[in-house]
Short mmCIF file of C-alpha atoms (C1' of nucleotides) in Angstrom, two decimals:
data_model
loop_
_atom_site.label_atom_id
_atom_site.label_comp_id
_atom_site.label_asym_id
_atom_site.label_seq_id
_atom_site.Cartn_x
_atom_site.Cartn_y
_atom_site.Cartn_z
CA MET A 2 10.67 20.87 -20.61
CA LEU A 3 12.56 23.10 -18.24
CA LEU A 4 11.53 21.25 -15.12
CA SER A 5 11.43 17.65 -14.37
CA THR A 6 9.52 15.97 -11.65
CA LYS A 7 12.39 16.63 -9.19
CA GLY A 8 11.60 20.27 -8.85
CA ASP A 9 7.79 19.63 -8.90
CA TYR A 10 7.84 16.95 -6.28
CA GLY A 11 10.38 18.70 -4.16
CA VAL A 12 8.27 21.88 -3.97
CA ARG A 13 5.23 19.77 -3.06
CA ALA A 14 7.13 18.17 -0.26
CA LEU A 15 8.25 21.48 1.09
CA ILE A 16 4.71 22.77 0.98
CA ASP A 17 3.64 19.75 2.99
CA LEU A 18 6.41 20.45 5.47
CA ALA A 19 5.33 24.05 5.71
CA LYS A 20 1.78 23.05 6.33
CA HIS A 21 2.84 20.80 9.29
CA ALA A 22 5.48 23.16 10.63
CA GLY A 23 5.46 23.27 14.37
CA GLU A 24 4.05 19.75 14.79
CA GLY A 25 7.38 18.12 15.05
CA PRO A 26 9.20 16.07 12.37
CA VAL A 27 7.08 14.94 9.47
CA GLN A 28 7.75 11.50 8.13
CA ARG A 29 8.74 10.66 4.62
CA SER A 30 5.94 8.15 4.30
CA ASP A 31 3.32 10.75 5.31
CA ILE A 32 4.57 13.30 2.78
CA ALA A 33 4.51 10.56 0.18
CA ARG A 34 0.97 9.42 1.07
CA ARG A 35 -0.50 13.01 1.31
CA ARG A 36 1.12 14.25 -1.92
CA GLN A 37 0.88 10.90 -3.76
CA LEU A 38 4.67 10.73 -4.52
CA PRO A 39 6.70 7.52 -4.72
CA GLU A 40 8.33 7.42 -1.30
CA SER A 41 11.69 5.92 -2.41
CA TYR A 42 12.05 8.62 -5.05
CA LEU A 43 11.12 11.29 -2.57
CA ASP A 44 14.04 10.01 -0.50
CA HIS A 45 16.47 11.44 -3.08
CA LEU A 46 14.82 14.81 -3.17
CA LEU A 47 14.62 15.24 0.56
CA ALA A 48 18.44 14.16 0.66
CA GLN A 49 19.21 17.04 -1.70
CA LEU A 50 17.04 19.51 0.16
CA ARG A 51 18.84 18.59 3.38
CA ARG A 52 22.25 18.85 1.72
CA ASP A 53 21.44 22.44 0.75
CA GLY A 54 20.09 23.28 4.15
CA PHE A 55 16.37 23.67 3.36
CA ILE A 56 15.39 20.92 5.84
CA ARG A 57 16.80 19.08 8.76
CA SER A 58 16.12 15.44 9.45
CA THR A 59 16.15 13.25 12.53
CA ARG A 60 16.19 9.46 12.66
CA GLY A 61 14.67 6.90 14.95
CA PRO A 62 11.05 6.60 16.04
CA GLY A 63 9.32 9.99 15.93
CA GLY A 64 11.92 11.13 13.51
CA GLY A 65 11.24 12.90 10.18
CA HIS A 66 11.90 16.08 8.39
CA GLU A 67 11.45 19.83 9.20
CA LEU A 68 12.08 23.16 7.51
CA THR A 69 15.00 24.94 8.84
CA ARG A 70 13.56 28.40 7.91
CA ALA A 71 10.24 30.16 7.88
CA PRO A 72 8.21 29.18 4.73
CA ALA A 73 8.08 32.91 3.97
CA GLU A 74 11.82 32.90 3.62
CA ILE A 75 12.10 30.11 1.15
CA THR A 76 11.78 31.23 -2.44
CA LEU A 77 10.69 28.99 -5.26
CA LEU A 78 13.85 30.02 -7.19
CA ALA A 79 16.17 28.72 -4.40
CA VAL A 80 14.28 25.42 -4.13
CA LEU A 81 14.21 24.80 -7.85
CA GLU A 82 17.88 25.62 -8.35
CA CYS A 83 18.65 23.25 -5.55
CA LEU A 84 16.77 20.39 -7.08
CA GLU A 85 17.11 21.07 -10.81
CA GLY A 86 20.52 22.75 -11.09
CA SER A 87 20.55 25.74 -13.44
CA LEU A 88 17.23 26.86 -14.79
CA ALA A 89 18.87 28.52 -17.86
CA PRO A 90 16.70 27.91 -20.87
CA ILE A 91 19.68 27.23 -23.18
CA GLY A 92 23.30 26.14 -22.80
CA CYS A 93 24.88 29.48 -23.74
CA VAL A 94 23.06 31.23 -20.91
CA ALA A 95 23.91 28.60 -18.44
CA GLU A 96 27.57 28.97 -19.30
CA ALA A 97 27.50 32.70 -19.27
CA ASN A 98 25.93 32.72 -15.84
CA ARG A 99 28.44 30.29 -14.54
CA GLY A 100 31.09 32.80 -15.22
CA GLY A 101 31.91 31.72 -18.75
CA GLU A 102 32.11 34.27 -21.48
CA SER A 103 30.51 32.25 -24.31
CA MET A 104 27.58 34.04 -25.74
CA CYS A 105 25.83 32.69 -28.74
CA GLY A 106 24.21 34.89 -31.22
CA GLN A 107 20.72 34.78 -29.82
CA SER A 108 21.73 34.67 -26.08
CA TRP A 109 20.50 38.29 -25.46
CA VAL A 110 16.99 36.99 -26.09
CA TRP A 111 17.40 34.14 -23.74
CA GLN A 112 19.19 36.08 -21.01
CA GLY A 113 16.21 38.43 -20.89
CA ILE A 114 13.80 35.59 -20.63
CA TYR A 115 16.00 33.94 -17.98
CA ASP A 116 16.13 37.14 -15.91
CA ASP A 117 12.43 37.56 -16.06
CA MET A 118 11.77 34.11 -14.90
CA ARG A 119 14.25 34.25 -12.07
CA LYS A 120 12.81 37.49 -10.99
CA ARG A 121 9.22 35.97 -10.84
CA LEU A 122 10.39 32.84 -9.10
CA GLU A 123 12.40 34.83 -6.53
CA GLY A 124 9.26 36.69 -5.71
CA ILE A 125 7.33 33.57 -4.69
CA THR A 126 7.77 31.78 -1.52
CA ILE A 127 6.65 28.47 -0.01
CA ALA A 128 4.44 30.45 2.29
CA GLU A 129 2.57 31.84 -0.74
CA LEU A 130 2.15 28.45 -2.23
CA VAL A 131 0.68 27.17 1.09
CA GLU A 132 -1.72 30.13 1.18
CA HIS A 133 -2.71 29.41 -2.40
CA GLU A 134 -3.37 25.77 -1.63
CA ARG A 135 -5.46 26.66 1.45
CA ALA A 136 -7.48 29.12 -0.59
CA HIS A 137 -8.07 26.37 -3.15
CA GLU A 138 -9.21 23.96 -0.46
CA ARG A 139 -11.59 26.58 0.90
CA ALA A 140 -13.14 27.17 -2.50
CA ALA A 141 -13.54 23.36 -3.04
CA VAL A 142 -15.32 23.05 0.35
CA ALA A 143 -17.58 26.06 -0.56
CA ASN A 144 -18.46 24.41 -3.86
CA TYR A 145 -19.25 21.13 -2.19
CA SER A 146 -21.59 22.75 0.33
CA ILE A 147 -23.74 24.35 -2.34
CA MET B 24 17.28 22.98 -20.20
CA LEU B 25 14.32 24.25 -22.05
CA LEU B 26 15.95 24.19 -25.46
CA SER B 27 17.90 21.49 -27.10
CA THR B 28 20.33 22.03 -29.97
CA LYS B 29 17.58 21.38 -32.33
CA GLY B 30 16.09 24.81 -31.73
CA ASP B 31 19.41 26.45 -31.50
CA TYR B 32 20.82 25.00 -34.69
CA GLY B 33 17.51 25.38 -36.55
CA VAL B 34 17.48 29.19 -35.81
CA ARG B 35 21.06 29.53 -36.97
CA ALA B 36 20.30 27.81 -40.19
CA LEU B 37 17.28 30.07 -40.83
CA ILE B 38 19.51 33.07 -40.07
CA ASP B 39 21.86 31.78 -42.69
CA LEU B 40 19.08 31.29 -45.25
CA ALA B 41 17.80 34.81 -44.47
CA LYS B 42 21.25 36.34 -44.97
CA HIS B 43 21.48 34.68 -48.37
CA ALA B 44 17.84 35.21 -49.46
CA GLY B 45 17.57 36.27 -53.07
CA GLU B 46 20.75 34.48 -54.05
CA GLY B 47 19.00 31.20 -55.10
CA PRO B 48 18.92 27.90 -53.08
CA VAL B 49 21.46 27.62 -50.37
CA GLN B 50 23.05 24.18 -50.02
CA ARG B 51 22.96 22.25 -46.72
CA SER B 52 26.80 21.83 -46.90
CA ASP B 53 27.25 25.57 -46.99
CA ILE B 54 24.95 26.18 -44.05
CA ALA B 55 26.80 23.54 -42.09
CA ARG B 56 30.19 24.91 -42.95
CA ARG B 57 29.37 28.55 -42.20
CA ARG B 58 27.49 27.82 -38.97
CA GLN B 59 29.75 25.00 -37.87
CA LEU B 60 26.92 22.47 -37.59
CA PRO B 61 27.08 18.70 -38.36
CA GLU B 62 25.64 18.46 -41.78
CA SER B 63 23.83 15.10 -41.37
CA TYR B 64 22.12 16.41 -38.29
CA LEU B 65 21.12 19.53 -39.94
CA ASP B 66 19.45 17.47 -42.50
CA HIS B 67 16.82 16.47 -39.95
CA LEU B 68 16.14 20.04 -38.86
CA LEU B 69 15.75 21.26 -42.33
CA ALA B 70 13.35 18.44 -42.93
CA GLN B 71 11.22 19.58 -40.06
CA LEU B 72 11.40 23.19 -41.10
CA ARG B 73 10.25 22.16 -44.59
CA ARG B 74 7.39 20.02 -43.32
CA ASP B 75 6.14 23.01 -41.38
CA GLY B 76 6.45 25.31 -44.33
CA PHE B 77 9.24 27.53 -43.28
CA ILE B 78 11.52 26.63 -46.21
CA ARG B 79 11.30 25.06 -49.63
CA SER B 80 13.91 22.76 -50.95
CA THR B 81 14.94 21.80 -54.44
CA ARG B 82 17.06 18.82 -55.47
CA GLY B 83 19.70 18.27 -58.00
CA PRO B 84 22.70 20.42 -59.02
CA GLY B 85 22.15 24.05 -57.97
CA GLY B 86 19.50 22.85 -55.54
CA GLY B 87 19.25 23.77 -51.85
CA HIS B 88 16.97 25.50 -49.42
CA GLU B 89 15.20 28.82 -49.41
CA LEU B 90 12.78 30.67 -47.04
CA THR B 91 9.19 30.67 -48.08
CA ARG B 92 8.47 33.94 -46.34
CA ALA B 93 10.28 37.22 -45.56
CA PRO B 94 12.58 36.93 -42.52
CA ALA B 95 10.60 39.70 -40.89
CA GLU B 96 7.47 37.42 -40.91
CA ILE B 97 9.11 34.51 -39.17
CA THR B 98 8.98 34.73 -35.39
CA LEU B 99 11.31 33.00 -33.16
CA LEU B 100 8.35 31.51 -31.29
CA ALA B 101 7.09 29.75 -34.45
CA VAL B 102 10.47 28.38 -35.40
CA LEU B 103 11.13 27.03 -31.99
CA GLU B 104 7.75 25.47 -31.52
CA CYS B 105 8.27 23.82 -34.89
CA LEU B 106 11.67 22.33 -33.90
CA GLU B 107 11.18 21.69 -30.10
CA GLY B 108 7.50 21.03 -29.78
CA SER B 109 5.92 22.78 -26.81
CA LEU B 110 8.10 25.23 -24.91
CA ALA B 111 5.95 24.85 -21.73
CA PRO B 112 8.32 24.85 -18.77
CA ILE B 113 6.51 22.08 -16.83
CA GLY B 114 4.19 19.25 -17.72
CA CYS B 115 1.03 20.64 -16.20
CA VAL B 116 1.23 23.84 -18.26
CA ALA B 117 1.86 21.78 -21.44
CA GLU B 118 -1.22 19.72 -20.79
CA ALA B 119 -3.39 22.82 -19.94
CA ASN B 120 -2.27 24.46 -23.18
CA ARG B 121 -3.07 21.37 -25.16
CA GLY B 122 -6.69 21.75 -24.03
CA GLY B 123 -6.37 19.54 -20.98
CA GLU B 124 -7.72 20.71 -17.70
CA SER B 125 -5.08 19.42 -15.47
CA MET B 126 -3.56 22.22 -13.34
CA CYS B 127 -1.04 21.33 -10.69
CA GLY B 128 -0.95 23.49 -7.59
CA GLN B 129 1.86 25.77 -8.76
CA SER B 130 0.81 26.00 -12.42
CA TRP B 131 -0.45 29.64 -12.08
CA VAL B 132 3.29 30.57 -11.55
CA TRP B 133 4.40 28.60 -14.57
CA GLN B 134 1.53 29.77 -16.76
CA GLY B 135 2.65 33.32 -16.20
CA ILE B 136 6.26 32.57 -16.94
CA TYR B 137 5.25 30.66 -20.06
CA ASP B 138 3.04 33.51 -21.26
CA ASP B 139 5.77 36.05 -20.72
CA MET B 140 8.36 33.96 -22.61
CA ARG B 141 5.97 33.38 -25.60
CA LYS B 142 5.17 37.06 -25.89
CA ARG B 143 8.91 37.78 -25.92
CA LEU B 144 9.63 35.19 -28.48
CA GLU B 145 6.73 36.17 -30.60
CA GLY B 146 8.10 39.67 -30.81
CA ILE B 147 11.40 38.67 -32.25
CA THR B 148 11.84 37.76 -35.92
CA ILE B 149 14.57 36.11 -37.91
CA ALA B 150 15.09 39.52 -39.61
CA GLU B 151 16.00 41.07 -36.19
CA LEU B 152 18.40 38.29 -35.47
CA VAL B 153 20.02 38.85 -38.87
CA GLU B 154 20.32 42.59 -38.07
CA HIS B 155 21.78 41.78 -34.72
CA GLU B 156 24.34 39.51 -36.21
CA ARG B 157 25.23 42.15 -38.75
CA ALA B 158 25.66 44.78 -36.12
CA HIS B 159 27.90 42.39 -34.16
CA GLU B 160 30.05 41.79 -37.34
CA ARG B 161 30.41 45.53 -37.85
CA ALA B 162 31.49 46.03 -34.19
CA ALA B 163 34.05 43.26 -34.58
CA VAL B 164 35.47 44.88 -37.71
CA ALA B 165 35.58 48.28 -36.01
CA ASN B 166 37.42 46.78 -33.13
CA TYR B 167 39.87 45.13 -35.44
CA SER B 168 40.60 48.31 -37.39
CA ILE B 169 41.59 50.33 -34.32
"C1'" DT C 9 20.11 -4.48 25.96
"C1'" DA C 10 17.13 -5.80 22.16
"C1'" DC C 11 14.11 -4.21 18.93
"C1'" DA C 12 11.40 -1.44 16.09
"C1'" DA C 13 11.05 2.84 13.66
"C1'" DT C 14 13.04 5.88 10.90
"C1'" DG C 15 16.41 8.29 7.93
"C1'" DT C 16 21.01 7.63 4.76
"C1'" DC C 17 23.30 6.24 1.06
"C1'" DG C 18 24.70 4.11 -3.01
"C1'" DA C 19 23.90 0.50 -6.60
"C1'" DC C 20 21.05 -0.63 -9.93
"C1'" DC C 21 17.61 -0.45 -13.81
"C1'" DA C 22 14.32 0.50 -17.78
"C1'" DG C 23 12.84 3.71 -20.86
"C1'" DA C 24 13.04 8.16 -23.22
"C1'" DT C 25 15.60 11.78 -25.18
"C1'" DT C 26 19.62 13.84 -27.43
"C1'" DA C 27 22.74 14.26 -30.77
"C1'" DG C 28 24.22 12.48 -33.94
"C1'" DT C 29 25.90 8.88 -38.31
"C1'" DC C 30 24.99 6.28 -42.38
"C1'" DG C 31 23.15 4.30 -46.42
"C1'" DT C 32 19.78 3.97 -49.84
"C1'" DG C 33 16.92 6.21 -53.02
"C1'" DA C 34 14.81 10.10 -55.51
"C1'" DA C 35 14.89 14.28 -58.31
"C1'" DT C 36 17.25 17.22 -61.25
"C1'" DC C 37 20.67 19.35 -64.33
"C1'" DC C 38 24.24 18.76 -67.72
"C1'" DG D 21 24.25 8.41 -67.90
"C1'" DG D 22 26.57 10.58 -64.37
"C1'" DA D 23 27.14 14.03 -60.99
"C1'" DT D 24 24.89 16.71 -57.60
"C1'" DT D 25 21.77 17.61 -54.28
"C1'" DC D 26 17.96 16.58 -51.14
"C1'" DA D 27 14.75 12.87 -48.55
"C1'" DC D 28 14.04 9.52 -45.38
"C1'" DG D 29 14.50 6.00 -42.27
"C1'" DA D 30 17.54 2.84 -39.65
"C1'" DC D 31 20.81 2.66 -36.36
"C1'" DT D 32 23.71 4.17 -32.20
"C1'" DA D 33 26.10 5.82 -28.10
"C1'" DA D 34 25.65 8.73 -24.29
"C1'" DT D 35 22.95 10.88 -21.02
"C1'" DC D 36 18.85 11.98 -18.27
"C1'" DT D 37 14.59 10.67 -15.93
"C1'" DG D 38 12.09 8.38 -12.74
"C1'" DG D 39 12.30 5.43 -10.21
"C1'" DT D 40 13.42 0.55 -7.01
"C1'" DC D 41 16.01 -1.84 -3.69
"C1'" DG D 42 19.02 -3.33 0.00
"C1'" DA D 43 22.34 -2.53 3.53
"C1'" DC D 44 23.35 0.37 7.17
"C1'" DA D 45 23.16 4.14 10.79
"C1'" DT D 46 20.74 6.39 14.37
"C1'" DT D 47 17.45 6.78 17.97
"C1'" DG D 48 13.45 6.04 21.13
"C1'" DT D 49 11.29 2.57 24.07
"C1'" DA D 50 10.33 -1.58 26.60
#
DNA sequence: TACAATGTCGACCAGATTAGTCGTGAATCC
DNA sequence: GGATTCACGACTAATCTGGTCGACATTGTA
């Protein structure tokens, strides 16, 4: 598996923050409840996202977490690399892209796959994921009303 | 990391078998020495490849391992799925492709990436990897002779 | 100023996976 | 019968995953 729950949960948390942008800080407990994530685990992910500048946090009553940028300016690639580290599919590619020169015999295959994937992930923003989720919600409501 | 050393080593072993196809069974110790792999670990990988019908093995003096098919008929995708199990980048895609219906919010992204990758890997055979390696060897020799 | 709400940080933990090693046994050839 | 080779399962150490927990820092409010 290329992705662990770190990346998965972290993206969901950012989607939640994006959906509530402009409403003041969003509390960890609210994110955890709405997205059904373990709150104390979410804690670590938010810490990482803050360290990398995706969110800002404030303490005290009424405190919480907010995006530092517009959702349309946060790419899925950036978020996942923040939370998961390198997304390289195989060790030799990870080393090569860290500036190393080691290239195993099949790395040309994996480098191509890696480049494709990064390109795709770079083209998707949190804003698009929010929009996708909203469309899904509308579809669900439409189904229900039939 | 999507791939462990299992897939990596296993592919190298098959390349070795392909290069020595038609010369009778190739011994585990020879593969391990030429490819610089731990022999006792390679044992497990060859067992898996045999169970899935990629190679046949014979015991006793002069025994060893051989491909059951032409290298051009063995795709990288098939080998890797044999050794690594599913190559799905994230859990929800793995479940969806096992017949489940669970689709997380971002799975449309990952399904596309997964499909791209499988298509690429399906288009590459062990024969091509052997040819690539030979080309690399020729280049190295050419460099040396300058 | 006290207290409650909230985030911050690091220690800790159980289970799974990875990357092996090793030993016993089975088949085969001479 | 002995040497050679594969077959298979037990075992292990290190690392990663997916958390939990507790002490502490910060801040708003009464």
